[in-house]
PDB file of C-alpha atoms in Angstrom:
ATOM      1  CA  MET A 161      20.891  18.751  32.566  1.00  0.00           C
ATOM      2  CA  PRO A 162      18.451  17.463  29.895  1.00  0.00           C
ATOM      3  CA  SER A 163      16.944  14.012  30.324  1.00  0.00           C
ATOM      4  CA  LEU A 164      17.744  11.121  27.975  1.00  0.00           C
ATOM      5  CA  ARG A 165      14.325  11.482  26.326  1.00  0.00           C
ATOM      6  CA  GLU A 166      14.864  15.198  25.777  1.00  0.00           C
ATOM      7  CA  ILE A 167      18.251  14.502  24.182  1.00  0.00           C
ATOM      8  CA  GLN A 168      16.734  11.836  21.915  1.00  0.00           C
ATOM      9  CA  VAL A 169      13.887  14.113  20.804  1.00  0.00           C
ATOM     10  CA  THR A 170      16.286  16.961  20.106  1.00  0.00           C
ATOM     11  CA  PHE A 171      18.606  14.645  18.192  1.00  0.00           C
ATOM     12  CA  GLN A 172      15.707  13.486  16.035  1.00  0.00           C
ATOM     13  CA  GLN A 173      14.707  17.091  15.353  1.00  0.00           C
ATOM     14  CA  ALA A 174      18.280  17.873  14.293  1.00  0.00           C
ATOM     15  CA  LEU A 175      18.267  14.927  11.867  1.00  0.00           C
ATOM     16  CA  TYR A 176      15.020  15.878  10.173  1.00  0.00           C
ATOM     17  CA  ARG A 177      15.598  19.634  10.343  1.00  0.00           C
ATOM     18  CA  PRO A 178      19.146  20.700   9.443  1.00  0.00           C
ATOM     19  CA  ASP A 179      18.375  24.196  10.725  1.00  0.00           C
ATOM     20  CA  ALA A 180      17.866  22.692  14.203  1.00  0.00           C
ATOM     21  CA  ALA A 181      21.340  21.158  14.454  1.00  0.00           C
ATOM     22  CA  HIS A 182      22.450  23.827  16.917  1.00  0.00           C
ATOM     23  CA  LEU A 183      19.924  22.495  19.462  1.00  0.00           C
ATOM     24  CA  ILE A 184      21.941  19.310  19.986  1.00  0.00           C
ATOM     25  CA  ALA A 185      25.441  20.490  19.082  1.00  0.00           C
ATOM     26  CA  ALA A 186      26.377  21.208  22.699  1.00  0.00           C
ATOM     27  CA  GLN A 187      25.691  17.563  23.605  1.00  0.00           C
ATOM     28  CA  ILE A 188      28.047  16.191  20.918  1.00  0.00           C
ATOM     29  CA  VAL A 189      31.751  15.628  21.593  1.00  0.00           C
ATOM     30  CA  GLU A 190      33.361  16.976  18.439  1.00  0.00           C
ATOM     31  CA  ASN A 191      36.881  15.504  18.924  1.00  0.00           C
ATOM     32  CA  GLY A 192      38.155  17.247  15.807  1.00  0.00           C
ATOM     33  CA  ILE A 193      34.997  16.714  13.729  1.00  0.00           C
ATOM     34  CA  PRO A 194      32.358  19.483  13.914  1.00  0.00           C
ATOM     35  CA  ALA A 195      29.019  18.469  15.377  1.00  0.00           C
ATOM     36  CA  THR A 196      27.217  19.545  12.199  1.00  0.00           C
ATOM     37  CA  ARG A 197      29.343  17.131  10.139  1.00  0.00           C
ATOM     38  CA  ARG A 198      28.698  14.285  12.558  1.00  0.00           C
ATOM     39  CA  LEU A 199      24.974  14.943  12.327  1.00  0.00           C
ATOM     40  CA  GLN A 200      25.201  15.040   8.539  1.00  0.00           C
ATOM     41  CA  VAL A 201      26.590  11.492   8.548  1.00  0.00           C
ATOM     42  CA  TYR A 202      23.535  10.277  10.472  1.00  0.00           C
ATOM     43  CA  ARG A 203      21.231  12.338   8.255  1.00  0.00           C
ATOM     44  CA  ASN A 204      22.723  10.886   5.085  1.00  0.00           C
ATOM     45  CA  ASN A 205      22.293   7.368   6.464  1.00  0.00           C
ATOM     46  CA  LEU A 206      18.706   8.151   7.404  1.00  0.00           C
ATOM     47  CA  LEU A 207      17.900   9.513   3.962  1.00  0.00           C
ATOM     48  CA  GLY A 208      19.696   6.619   2.307  1.00  0.00           C
ATOM     49  CA  VAL A 209      17.999   3.816   4.235  1.00  0.00           C
ATOM     50  CA  LEU A 210      14.464   5.224   4.073  1.00  0.00           C
ATOM     51  CA  GLY A 211      14.922   6.406   0.493  1.00  0.00           C
ATOM     52  CA  GLU A 212      15.998   2.920  -0.596  1.00  0.00           C
ATOM     53  CA  SER A 213      13.046   1.485   1.296  1.00  0.00           C
ATOM     54  CA  LEU A 214      10.687   3.687  -0.738  1.00  0.00           C
ATOM     55  CA  ARG A 215      12.414   2.673  -3.977  1.00  0.00           C
ATOM     56  CA  ALA A 216      11.925  -0.995  -3.093  1.00  0.00           C
ATOM     57  CA  VAL A 217       8.207  -0.529  -2.433  1.00  0.00           C
ATOM     58  CA  TYR A 218       7.438   1.853  -5.313  1.00  0.00           C
ATOM     59  CA  PRO A 219       9.506   0.730  -8.361  1.00  0.00           C
ATOM     60  CA  VAL A 220       6.718   1.493 -10.845  1.00  0.00           C
ATOM     61  CA  VAL A 221       6.237   4.989  -9.442  1.00  0.00           C
ATOM     62  CA  GLU A 222       9.977   5.551  -9.794  1.00  0.00           C
ATOM     63  CA  ARG A 223       9.908   4.326 -13.379  1.00  0.00           C
ATOM     64  CA  LEU A 224       6.978   6.607 -14.239  1.00  0.00           C
ATOM     65  CA  VAL A 225       8.458   9.784 -12.775  1.00  0.00           C
ATOM     66  CA  GLY A 226      12.153   9.075 -13.375  1.00  0.00           C
ATOM     67  CA  THR A 227      15.008   8.329 -10.977  1.00  0.00           C
ATOM     68  CA  ALA A 228      15.997  11.935 -10.258  1.00  0.00           C
ATOM     69  CA  PHE A 229      12.423  13.079  -9.689  1.00  0.00           C
ATOM     70  CA  PHE A 230      11.715  10.117  -7.421  1.00  0.00           C
ATOM     71  CA  ALA A 231      14.886  10.744  -5.388  1.00  0.00           C
ATOM     72  CA  ALA A 232      13.875  14.372  -4.847  1.00  0.00           C
ATOM     73  CA  ALA A 233      10.333  13.396  -3.865  1.00  0.00           C
ATOM     74  CA  ALA A 234      11.609  10.667  -1.527  1.00  0.00           C
ATOM     75  CA  ARG A 235      13.962  13.115   0.209  1.00  0.00           C
ATOM     76  CA  HIS A 236      11.109  15.563   0.801  1.00  0.00           C
ATOM     77  CA  TYR A 237       8.905  12.753   2.088  1.00  0.00           C
ATOM     78  CA  VAL A 238      11.523  11.329   4.468  1.00  0.00           C
ATOM     79  CA  LEU A 239      12.242  14.746   5.992  1.00  0.00           C
ATOM     80  CA  ASP A 240       8.512  15.474   6.279  1.00  0.00           C
ATOM     81  CA  GLN A 241       7.362  12.041   7.479  1.00  0.00           C
ATOM     82  CA  PRO A 242       9.626  10.534  10.168  1.00  0.00           C
ATOM     83  CA  SER A 243       9.487   6.778  10.578  1.00  0.00           C
ATOM     84  CA  MET A 244       7.255   5.802  13.506  1.00  0.00           C
ATOM     85  CA  SER A 245       8.191   2.113  13.562  1.00  0.00           C
ATOM     86  CA  GLY A 246      11.277   0.035  14.169  1.00  0.00           C
ATOM     87  CA  ASP A 247      10.289  -2.119  11.173  1.00  0.00           C
ATOM     88  CA  VAL A 248      11.306  -0.493   7.885  1.00  0.00           C
ATOM     89  CA  HIS A 249       8.535  -2.463   6.119  1.00  0.00           C
ATOM     90  CA  ASP A 250       5.999  -0.245   7.901  1.00  0.00           C
ATOM     91  CA  TYR A 251       7.398   2.900   6.321  1.00  0.00           C
ATOM     92  CA  GLY A 252       5.830   4.622   3.328  1.00  0.00           C
ATOM     93  CA  GLY A 253       2.088   4.092   3.712  1.00  0.00           C
ATOM     94  CA  ASP A 254       1.372   7.815   3.213  1.00  0.00           C
ATOM     95  CA  PHE A 255       3.625   8.075   0.160  1.00  0.00           C
ATOM     96  CA  PRO A 256       0.757   7.631  -2.366  1.00  0.00           C
ATOM     97  CA  GLU A 257      -1.080  10.688  -1.019  1.00  0.00           C
ATOM     98  CA  PHE A 258       2.208  12.580  -0.823  1.00  0.00           C
ATOM     99  CA  MET A 259       2.990  11.811  -4.471  1.00  0.00           C
ATOM    100  CA  GLY A 260      -0.514  12.749  -5.544  1.00  0.00           C
ATOM    101  CA  ALA A 261       0.032  16.253  -4.145  1.00  0.00           C
ATOM    102  CA  PHE A 262       3.744  16.601  -4.942  1.00  0.00           C
ATOM    103  CA  ARG A 263       4.599  19.501  -7.218  1.00  0.00           C
ATOM    104  CA  GLY A 264       5.670  18.451 -10.670  1.00  0.00           C
ATOM    105  CA  ALA A 265       3.546  15.288 -10.718  1.00  0.00           C
ATOM    106  CA  ALA A 266       0.322  16.951 -11.853  1.00  0.00           C
ATOM    107  CA  HIS A 267       0.854  15.644 -15.402  1.00  0.00           C
ATOM    108  CA  LEU A 268       0.447  12.109 -14.024  1.00  0.00           C
ATOM    109  CA  PRO A 269      -3.026  12.188 -12.448  1.00  0.00           C
ATOM    110  CA  TYR A 270      -2.922   8.422 -11.907  1.00  0.00           C
ATOM    111  CA  ILE A 271       0.348   8.397  -9.936  1.00  0.00           C
ATOM    112  CA  ARG A 272      -1.388   8.396  -6.545  1.00  0.00           C
ATOM    113  CA  ASP A 273      -3.489   5.337  -7.425  1.00  0.00           C
ATOM    114  CA  VAL A 274      -0.523   3.457  -8.914  1.00  0.00           C
ATOM    115  CA  ALA A 275       1.320   4.110  -5.648  1.00  0.00           C
ATOM    116  CA  HIS A 276      -1.712   2.828  -3.708  1.00  0.00           C
ATOM    117  CA  LEU A 277      -1.555  -0.387  -5.749  1.00  0.00           C
ATOM    118  CA  GLU A 278       2.146  -0.811  -4.995  1.00  0.00           C
ATOM    119  CA  TRP A 279       1.543  -0.258  -1.272  1.00  0.00           C
ATOM    120  CA  ALA A 280      -1.310  -2.808  -1.365  1.00  0.00           C
ATOM    121  CA  TYR A 281       1.071  -5.300  -2.992  1.00  0.00           C
ATOM    122  CA  HIS A 282       3.706  -4.550  -0.352  1.00  0.00           C
ATOM    123  CA  GLU A 283       1.264  -4.978   2.538  1.00  0.00           C
ATOM    124  CA  ALA A 284      -0.174  -8.174   1.072  1.00  0.00           C
ATOM    125  CA  PHE A 285       3.295  -9.650   0.593  1.00  0.00           C
ATOM    126  CA  HIS A 286       4.282  -9.020   4.207  1.00  0.00           C
ATOM    127  CA  SER A 287       0.966 -10.163   5.713  1.00  0.00           C
ATOM    128  CA  ALA A 288       0.315 -13.472   7.442  1.00  0.00           C
ATOM    129  CA  ASP A 289      -0.412 -16.553   5.371  1.00  0.00           C
ATOM    130  CA  ASP A 290      -3.829 -17.538   6.756  1.00  0.00           C
ATOM    131  CA  PRO A 291      -5.345 -20.978   6.216  1.00  0.00           C
ATOM    132  CA  ALA A 292      -8.307 -20.807   3.840  1.00  0.00           C
ATOM    133  CA  LEU A 293     -11.878 -21.407   4.930  1.00  0.00           C
ATOM    134  CA  ASP A 294     -13.051 -24.963   4.319  1.00  0.00           C
ATOM    135  CA  PRO A 295     -15.961 -24.580   1.827  1.00  0.00           C
ATOM    136  CA  HIS A 296     -17.749 -27.505   3.464  1.00  0.00           C
ATOM    137  CA  ARG A 297     -18.413 -25.346   6.525  1.00  0.00           C
ATOM    138  CA  LEU A 298     -21.018 -23.471   4.505  1.00  0.00           C
ATOM    139  CA  LEU A 299     -22.953 -26.716   4.029  1.00  0.00           C
ATOM    140  CA  ASN A 300     -23.698 -26.743   7.747  1.00  0.00           C
ATOM    141  CA  VAL A 301     -25.388 -23.335   7.628  1.00  0.00           C
ATOM    142  CA  PRO A 302     -29.193 -23.653   7.407  1.00  0.00           C
ATOM    143  CA  GLU A 303     -30.633 -22.057   4.286  1.00  0.00           C
ATOM    144  CA  ASP A 304     -32.680 -19.553   6.293  1.00  0.00           C
ATOM    145  CA  GLY A 305     -29.537 -18.450   8.140  1.00  0.00           C
ATOM    146  CA  GLN A 306     -27.199 -17.966   5.184  1.00  0.00           C
ATOM    147  CA  ALA A 307     -27.993 -14.284   4.698  1.00  0.00           C
ATOM    148  CA  ALA A 308     -26.882 -13.559   8.266  1.00  0.00           C
ATOM    149  CA  ILE A 309     -23.420 -15.112   8.095  1.00  0.00           C
ATOM    150  CA  ARG A 310     -20.267 -13.022   7.888  1.00  0.00           C
ATOM    151  CA  LEU A 311     -17.245 -14.055   5.846  1.00  0.00           C
ATOM    152  CA  GLU A 312     -13.788 -12.918   6.942  1.00  0.00           C
ATOM    153  CA  LEU A 313     -11.252 -12.146   4.226  1.00  0.00           C
ATOM    154  CA  GLN A 314      -7.590 -13.110   4.279  1.00  0.00           C
ATOM    155  CA  SER A 315      -5.550 -10.677   6.393  1.00  0.00           C
ATOM    156  CA  SER A 316      -3.462 -10.048   3.276  1.00  0.00           C
ATOM    157  CA  ALA A 317      -6.472  -9.008   1.167  1.00  0.00           C
ATOM    158  CA  ARG A 318      -6.368  -5.417  -0.073  1.00  0.00           C
ATOM    159  CA  LEU A 319      -9.141  -3.825  -2.118  1.00  0.00           C
ATOM    160  CA  LEU A 320      -8.703  -0.627  -4.101  1.00  0.00           C
ATOM    161  CA  SER A 321     -10.483   1.225  -6.856  1.00  0.00           C
ATOM    162  CA  SER A 322      -9.318   3.871  -9.283  1.00  0.00           C
ATOM    163  CA  ALA A 323     -10.785   5.967 -12.060  1.00  0.00           C
ATOM    164  CA  TYR A 324      -7.715   4.956 -14.102  1.00  0.00           C
ATOM    165  CA  PRO A 325      -6.560   1.583 -15.526  1.00  0.00           C
ATOM    166  CA  VAL A 326      -3.884   1.298 -12.833  1.00  0.00           C
ATOM    167  CA  LEU A 327      -3.461  -2.457 -13.165  1.00  0.00           C
ATOM    168  CA  ARG A 328      -2.538  -2.097 -16.844  1.00  0.00           C
ATOM    169  CA  ILE A 329      -0.141   0.732 -15.967  1.00  0.00           C
ATOM    170  CA  TRP A 330       1.437  -1.438 -13.257  1.00  0.00           C
ATOM    171  CA  GLN A 331       1.682  -4.504 -15.498  1.00  0.00           C
ATOM    172  CA  ARG A 332       3.254  -2.613 -18.398  1.00  0.00           C
ATOM    173  CA  ASN A 333       5.921  -1.145 -16.176  1.00  0.00           C
ATOM    174  CA  GLN A 334       7.203  -4.440 -14.828  1.00  0.00           C
ATOM    175  CA  PRO A 335      10.810  -5.403 -15.718  1.00  0.00           C
ATOM    176  CA  GLU A 336       9.646  -8.460 -17.681  1.00  0.00           C
ATOM    177  CA  TRP A 337       7.134  -6.554 -19.841  1.00  0.00           C
ATOM    178  CA  ALA A 338       8.323  -6.593 -23.467  1.00  0.00           C
ATOM    179  CA  GLY A 339       5.347  -5.097 -25.308  1.00  0.00           C
ATOM    180  CA  ASP A 340       3.966  -1.619 -25.835  1.00  0.00           C
ATOM    181  CA  THR A 341       3.958   0.404 -22.608  1.00  0.00           C
ATOM    182  CA  HIS A 342       1.245   2.815 -23.775  1.00  0.00           C
ATOM    183  CA  VAL A 343      -1.984   2.651 -21.772  1.00  0.00           C
ATOM    184  CA  ASP A 344      -5.225   4.291 -22.846  1.00  0.00           C
ATOM    185  CA  LEU A 345      -6.475   6.052 -19.716  1.00  0.00           C
ATOM    186  CA  ALA A 346     -10.027   5.750 -21.022  1.00  0.00           C
ATOM    187  CA  LEU A 347      -9.856   2.015 -20.227  1.00  0.00           C
ATOM    188  CA  GLY A 348     -10.503   2.773 -16.554  1.00  0.00           C
ATOM    189  CA  PRO A 349     -11.922   2.482 -13.995  1.00  0.00           C
ATOM    190  CA  ASP A 350     -10.198  -0.393 -12.229  1.00  0.00           C
ATOM    191  CA  ARG A 351     -11.387  -2.325  -9.187  1.00  0.00           C
ATOM    192  CA  ILE A 352      -8.691  -4.554  -7.758  1.00  0.00           C
ATOM    193  CA  LEU A 353      -8.077  -7.275  -5.184  1.00  0.00           C
ATOM    194  CA  ALA A 354      -4.489  -7.931  -4.108  1.00  0.00           C
ATOM    195  CA  VAL A 355      -4.033 -10.997  -1.911  1.00  0.00           C
ATOM    196  CA  ARG A 356      -1.168 -13.246  -0.902  1.00  0.00           C
ATOM    197  CA  ARG A 357      -1.480 -16.874  -1.854  1.00  0.00           C
ATOM    198  CA  GLY A 358       1.452 -18.910  -0.613  1.00  0.00           C
ATOM    199  CA  ALA A 359       4.679 -17.096  -1.448  1.00  0.00           C
ATOM    200  CA  ALA A 360       3.193 -14.883  -4.163  1.00  0.00           C
ATOM    201  CA  VAL A 361       0.817 -11.928  -4.333  1.00  0.00           C
ATOM    202  CA  GLU A 362      -2.000 -12.240  -6.853  1.00  0.00           C
ATOM    203  CA  ILE A 363      -3.767  -9.201  -8.282  1.00  0.00           C
ATOM    204  CA  TRP A 364      -7.257  -9.613  -9.709  1.00  0.00           C
ATOM    205  CA  ARG A 365      -9.343  -7.131 -11.647  1.00  0.00           C
ATOM    206  CA  LEU A 366     -12.903  -7.290 -10.321  1.00  0.00           C
ATOM    207  CA  GLY A 367     -16.312  -6.374 -11.677  1.00  0.00           C
ATOM    208  CA  SER A 368     -18.209  -3.557  -9.983  1.00  0.00           C
ATOM    209  CA  GLY A 369     -20.619  -5.887  -8.189  1.00  0.00           C
ATOM    210  CA  GLU A 370     -17.912  -8.311  -7.078  1.00  0.00           C
ATOM    211  CA  PHE A 371     -15.825  -5.432  -5.737  1.00  0.00           C
ATOM    212  CA  ALA A 372     -18.766  -3.955  -3.819  1.00  0.00           C
ATOM    213  CA  TRP A 373     -19.584  -7.409  -2.397  1.00  0.00           C
ATOM    214  CA  LEU A 374     -16.041  -8.041  -1.138  1.00  0.00           C
ATOM    215  CA  GLU A 375     -15.725  -4.511   0.156  1.00  0.00           C
ATOM    216  CA  ALA A 376     -18.919  -4.922   2.177  1.00  0.00           C
ATOM    217  CA  LEU A 377     -17.770  -8.277   3.547  1.00  0.00           C
ATOM    218  CA  SER A 378     -14.399  -6.767   4.493  1.00  0.00           C
ATOM    219  CA  THR A 379     -16.176  -4.246   6.720  1.00  0.00           C
ATOM    220  CA  GLY A 380     -18.053  -6.975   8.603  1.00  0.00           C
ATOM    221  CA  GLN A 381     -21.381  -6.784   6.787  1.00  0.00           C
ATOM    222  CA  THR A 382     -23.488  -9.914   6.490  1.00  0.00           C
ATOM    223  CA  LEU A 383     -23.683 -11.927   3.300  1.00  0.00           C
ATOM    224  CA  GLY A 384     -27.217 -10.664   2.748  1.00  0.00           C
ATOM    225  CA  ALA A 385     -26.300  -7.005   3.212  1.00  0.00           C
ATOM    226  CA  ALA A 386     -23.240  -7.399   0.991  1.00  0.00           C
ATOM    227  CA  LEU A 387     -25.400  -8.953  -1.724  1.00  0.00           C
ATOM    228  CA  GLU A 388     -27.873  -6.065  -1.571  1.00  0.00           C
ATOM    229  CA  ARG A 389     -25.054  -3.580  -1.944  1.00  0.00           C
ATOM    230  CA  SER A 390     -23.581  -5.390  -4.928  1.00  0.00           C
ATOM    231  CA  LEU A 391     -26.969  -5.671  -6.677  1.00  0.00           C
ATOM    232  CA  ASP A 392     -27.533  -1.947  -6.219  1.00  0.00           C
ATOM    233  CA  ILE A 393     -24.362  -1.389  -8.242  1.00  0.00           C
ATOM    234  CA  GLN A 394     -24.576  -4.296 -10.702  1.00  0.00           C
ATOM    235  CA  HIS A 395     -28.081  -5.696 -11.122  1.00  0.00           C
ATOM    236  CA  ASP A 396     -26.872  -8.928 -12.778  1.00  0.00           C
ATOM    237  CA  PHE A 397     -24.236  -9.735 -10.129  1.00  0.00           C
ATOM    238  CA  ASP A 398     -24.130 -13.519  -9.649  1.00  0.00           C
ATOM    239  CA  LEU A 399     -23.516 -14.390  -6.007  1.00  0.00           C
ATOM    240  CA  THR A 400     -23.095 -18.122  -6.691  1.00  0.00           C
ATOM    241  CA  VAL A 401     -20.315 -17.558  -9.225  1.00  0.00           C
ATOM    242  CA  ALA A 402     -18.497 -15.057  -7.005  1.00  0.00           C
ATOM    243  CA  LEU A 403     -18.801 -17.217  -3.904  1.00  0.00           C
ATOM    244  CA  ARG A 404     -17.478 -20.321  -5.685  1.00  0.00           C
ATOM    245  CA  ARG A 405     -14.612 -18.330  -7.197  1.00  0.00           C
ATOM    246  CA  HIS A 406     -13.382 -16.927  -3.912  1.00  0.00           C
ATOM    247  CA  LEU A 407     -13.937 -20.085  -1.888  1.00  0.00           C
ATOM    248  CA  ALA A 408     -11.851 -22.001  -4.427  1.00  0.00           C
ATOM    249  CA  ALA A 409      -9.156 -19.326  -4.381  1.00  0.00           C
ATOM    250  CA  GLY A 410      -9.007 -19.207  -0.587  1.00  0.00           C
ATOM    251  CA  THR A 411      -9.997 -15.543  -0.263  1.00  0.00           C
ATOM    252  CA  PHE A 412     -11.973 -16.280   2.924  1.00  0.00           C
ATOM    253  CA  VAL A 413     -10.560 -17.592   6.186  1.00  0.00           C
ATOM    254  CA  ALA A 414     -13.533 -17.764   8.558  1.00  0.00           C
ATOM    255  CA  LEU A 415     -17.274 -17.379   8.865  1.00  0.00           C
ATOM    256  CA  ALA A 416     -19.409 -16.213  11.762  1.00  0.00           C
TER     257      ALA A 416
END
């Protein structure tokens, strides 16, 4: 007699692999309806719920590739990548890489990065709303100790870079966009910060030095080390301007 866990694992295998339905069929009371048909009902629900979840997170990707193409890609993804969380909002984080390698999408080399931007937006939207760092706390840091401080970014902050102008692509494929949807791919690269502020997610295009600075801070590097990294990339990076901008916007939540 198989254990409950063994039955559950086998049932999951039968849902994600139609050719494995026979492994669980003996445990299903048919009562006039074949076990394979009963399993198909669950499988259709599974594909429907997770497929709709992907559509909700990746509307721009769907618009770029078309509804039928997206539905086919989503089906392949759902069957290949089972959900590992009870929260449907956690599902789909690997979809950008999946789309980047999916057959038939090679003519859209930017599709992976657009999907990364949509996932960053999704994660930022569902992140905690942290209270911003009080700028006056920096006044209490001695001048000779400022280079050693560490600034913690909002938990909703997401940084991403792309060789393509993905923010323009994203903006011009929003429902409210009424202008020309053409985007010159030569306008890239893009360096982007997505962060939740109140009930909305803001997306900023960053300069190369500003991006490198925030990226370094997000990994726990000191203000001094982050500045060195940004100056290596952009020699005229202005720390004062960047610091004032992000303190005013509430990008930081703590210092250490």
